[in-house]
Amino acid sequence: MSKPAAPLKGRAARLARLMPSTGPSTAARTPFVLLVVLLLGGGLITLLLLNSALNEGSFRLSELKRDTTELTDEQQALQRDVDSRSQPDALERRARELGMVPGGSPAFLDPDGTVRGNPTEATAPPPSPSPTPSPRASAGAAPDPDATATGASGSASPSGPAPAAEPDSATAPAAESTPPPTSPGR
């Protein structure tokens, strides 16, 4: 048989009292295993939530980039429209349509009240000659309603070619100066 163990002394005795000699216990491992499983599960759930938030942010970012591109395109189209209307020949044409005339050489008033230069009244230049109507239109015959309707659409009337319709000066510039339709911004 085995002989009984000798009593421990000093430091070994203190360690023996702290650690039970009954062997490993499964009850002591259960809280540790549960703690590790909970930490791993919480970490996985946290990673899943973080990944979802990042994906949502990337979708929002791509939507904002698309909106920025659309608004930039619209801004550039509007800037081209402003630039085309700001050209000197376009400004002069629109001013003449409004009845404005060139001012000529200016005259200035000095602080003491004297006039420097030769002030003259601005007068409109003579109107440009308009094209003469065709001889058929001035023959005194009443215009055929079918001919004017088909003449405006560009097809020939059954009674012969219709005279070319002159664009109305009040509506023609408005049609030219109307900006192209754009999609509303978001």
Coordinates of C-alpha atoms in Angstrom, one line a residue:
M1 CA 0.0 0.0 0.0
S2 CA 1.0 3.5 -0.2
K3 CA 2.4 5.3 2.7
P4 CA 0.7 8.4 3.9
A5 CA 2.1 11.6 2.6
A6 CA 4.3 13.6 5.0
P7 CA 2.8 16.8 6.3
L8 CA 3.9 19.8 4.3
K9 CA 5.7 22.6 6.0
G10 CA 6.1 26.3 5.3
R11 CA 5.3 27.7 1.9
A12 CA 4.0 24.4 0.5
A13 CA 1.5 24.0 3.3
R14 CA 0.1 27.5 2.5
L15 CA -0.3 26.6 -1.2
A16 CA -1.9 23.3 -0.4
R17 CA -4.5 25.1 1.8
L18 CA -5.4 27.5 -1.1
M19 CA -5.8 24.8 -3.7
P20 CA -8.1 22.0 -2.9
S21 CA -6.7 18.5 -3.6
T22 CA -10.0 17.0 -4.7
G23 CA -9.1 17.4 -8.4
P24 CA -10.3 19.6 -11.3
S25 CA -14.0 20.7 -11.0
T26 CA -16.2 21.2 -14.0
A27 CA -18.3 23.7 -12.0
A28 CA -15.4 26.1 -12.0
R29 CA -15.1 26.0 -15.8
T30 CA -18.7 26.7 -16.6
P31 CA -18.7 30.5 -15.9
F32 CA -15.5 30.9 -17.8
V33 CA -16.9 29.1 -20.9
L34 CA -20.1 31.1 -20.7
L35 CA -18.1 34.3 -20.5
V36 CA -16.0 33.4 -23.6
V37 CA -19.1 32.4 -25.6
L38 CA -20.9 35.7 -24.6
L39 CA -17.8 37.7 -25.6
L40 CA -17.5 36.0 -29.0
G41 CA -21.2 36.3 -29.7
G42 CA -21.3 40.0 -28.7
G43 CA -18.2 40.6 -30.9
L44 CA -19.9 39.0 -33.9
I45 CA -23.1 40.9 -33.4
T46 CA -21.1 44.2 -33.1
L47 CA -19.2 43.4 -36.3
L48 CA -22.5 42.7 -38.1
L49 CA -24.0 46.0 -37.0
L50 CA -20.9 47.9 -37.9
N51 CA -20.8 46.3 -41.3
S52 CA -24.5 47.2 -41.9
A53 CA -23.8 50.8 -40.9
L54 CA -20.9 51.0 -43.3
N55 CA -22.9 49.6 -46.2
E56 CA -25.7 52.1 -45.5
G57 CA -23.2 54.9 -45.5
S58 CA -21.7 53.8 -48.8
F59 CA -25.1 53.7 -50.4
R60 CA -25.9 57.2 -49.1
L61 CA -22.5 58.4 -50.4
S62 CA -23.1 57.0 -53.9
E63 CA -26.6 58.6 -53.9
L64 CA -25.1 62.0 -52.9
K65 CA -22.4 61.7 -55.6
R66 CA -25.0 61.0 -58.2
D67 CA -27.1 64.0 -57.0
T68 CA -23.9 66.2 -57.1
T69 CA -23.2 65.1 -60.7
E70 CA -26.8 66.0 -61.8
L71 CA -26.7 69.4 -60.1
T72 CA -23.3 70.1 -61.5
D73 CA -24.5 69.3 -65.0
E74 CA -27.6 71.5 -64.5
Q75 CA -25.4 74.3 -63.2
Q76 CA -23.1 74.1 -66.2
A77 CA -26.1 74.1 -68.6
L78 CA -27.4 77.3 -66.9
Q79 CA -24.0 78.9 -67.0
R80 CA -23.8 78.1 -70.8
D81 CA -27.2 79.8 -71.2
V82 CA -26.1 82.9 -69.2
D83 CA -22.9 83.0 -71.3
S84 CA -24.8 82.8 -74.6
R85 CA -27.1 85.6 -73.5
S86 CA -24.3 87.8 -72.3
Q87 CA -22.5 87.9 -75.6
P88 CA -22.4 91.4 -77.1
D89 CA -24.4 90.6 -80.3
A90 CA -27.1 88.8 -78.2
L91 CA -27.3 91.8 -75.9
E92 CA -27.5 94.2 -78.8
R93 CA -30.3 92.2 -80.5
R94 CA -32.4 92.0 -77.3
A95 CA -31.9 95.7 -76.6
R96 CA -33.1 96.6 -80.2
E97 CA -36.1 94.3 -79.6
L98 CA -36.9 96.4 -76.5
G99 CA -36.7 99.6 -78.5
M100 CA -33.3 100.7 -77.1
V101 CA -30.9 102.6 -79.4
P102 CA -27.1 103.2 -79.2
G103 CA -26.2 106.3 -77.2
G104 CA -23.4 107.7 -79.3
S105 CA -20.5 109.6 -77.7
P106 CA -21.2 110.6 -74.1
A107 CA -21.1 114.1 -72.6
F108 CA -19.9 114.6 -69.0
L109 CA -20.8 117.1 -66.3
D110 CA -17.9 118.5 -64.4
P111 CA -18.2 119.2 -60.6
D112 CA -18.5 123.0 -61.3
G113 CA -21.5 122.4 -63.7
T114 CA -19.8 122.8 -67.0
V115 CA -20.6 120.3 -69.8
R116 CA -17.7 118.5 -71.4
G117 CA -18.4 117.0 -74.7
N118 CA -21.3 117.5 -77.2
P119 CA -24.6 116.1 -75.8
T120 CA -26.9 114.8 -78.5
E121 CA -30.2 113.0 -78.4
A122 CA -30.0 109.3 -79.2
T123 CA -32.0 108.5 -82.3
A124 CA -33.0 105.1 -83.7
P125 CA -31.3 104.1 -86.9
P126 CA -33.7 103.7 -89.9
P127 CA -35.4 100.3 -89.8
S128 CA -33.9 97.7 -92.0
P129 CA -35.8 97.0 -95.2
S130 CA -38.2 94.1 -94.7
P131 CA -38.6 91.5 -97.4
T132 CA -41.3 92.3 -99.9
P133 CA -44.3 90.0 -100.0
S134 CA -44.6 87.7 -103.1
P135 CA -46.8 88.9 -106.0
R136 CA -49.4 86.2 -105.4
A137 CA -50.0 87.3 -101.8
S138 CA -50.5 91.0 -102.9
A139 CA -52.9 90.1 -105.9
G140 CA -55.9 91.0 -103.7
A141 CA -57.2 87.5 -103.4
A142 CA -58.4 86.4 -100.0
P143 CA -56.0 83.9 -98.4
D144 CA -57.0 80.3 -98.4
P145 CA -57.3 79.0 -94.8
D146 CA -56.0 75.6 -96.0
A147 CA -53.0 77.2 -97.6
T148 CA -52.0 79.2 -94.5
A149 CA -52.4 76.1 -92.3
T150 CA -50.4 73.9 -94.5
G151 CA -47.9 76.6 -95.4
A152 CA -47.1 77.0 -91.7
S153 CA -46.4 73.3 -91.4
G154 CA -44.1 73.3 -94.4
S155 CA -46.1 71.2 -96.8
A156 CA -47.5 72.4 -100.1
S157 CA -51.1 73.3 -100.5
P158 CA -53.2 71.7 -103.3
S159 CA -53.6 75.1 -105.1
G160 CA -49.9 75.6 -105.3
P161 CA -47.0 76.7 -103.1
A162 CA -47.9 78.9 -100.2
P163 CA -45.9 82.1 -99.5
A164 CA -43.4 81.6 -96.7
A165 CA -44.7 82.8 -93.4
E166 CA -42.6 85.4 -91.7
P167 CA -41.9 84.8 -88.1
D168 CA -43.6 87.2 -85.7
S169 CA -40.9 89.5 -84.3
A170 CA -42.5 89.4 -80.9
T171 CA -42.5 85.6 -80.6
A172 CA -39.4 84.6 -82.5
P173 CA -36.9 86.1 -80.0
A174 CA -38.8 84.6 -77.1
A175 CA -38.6 81.2 -78.8
E176 CA -34.9 81.6 -79.2
S177 CA -34.2 82.8 -75.7
T178 CA -36.2 80.2 -74.0
P179 CA -33.8 77.9 -72.0
P180 CA -34.1 74.2 -72.6
P181 CA -36.1 72.4 -69.9
T182 CA -34.1 70.9 -67.1
S183 CA -34.9 68.3 -64.6
P184 CA -35.7 69.6 -61.1
G185 CA -32.8 69.3 -58.6
R186 CA -33.1 67.2 -55.6

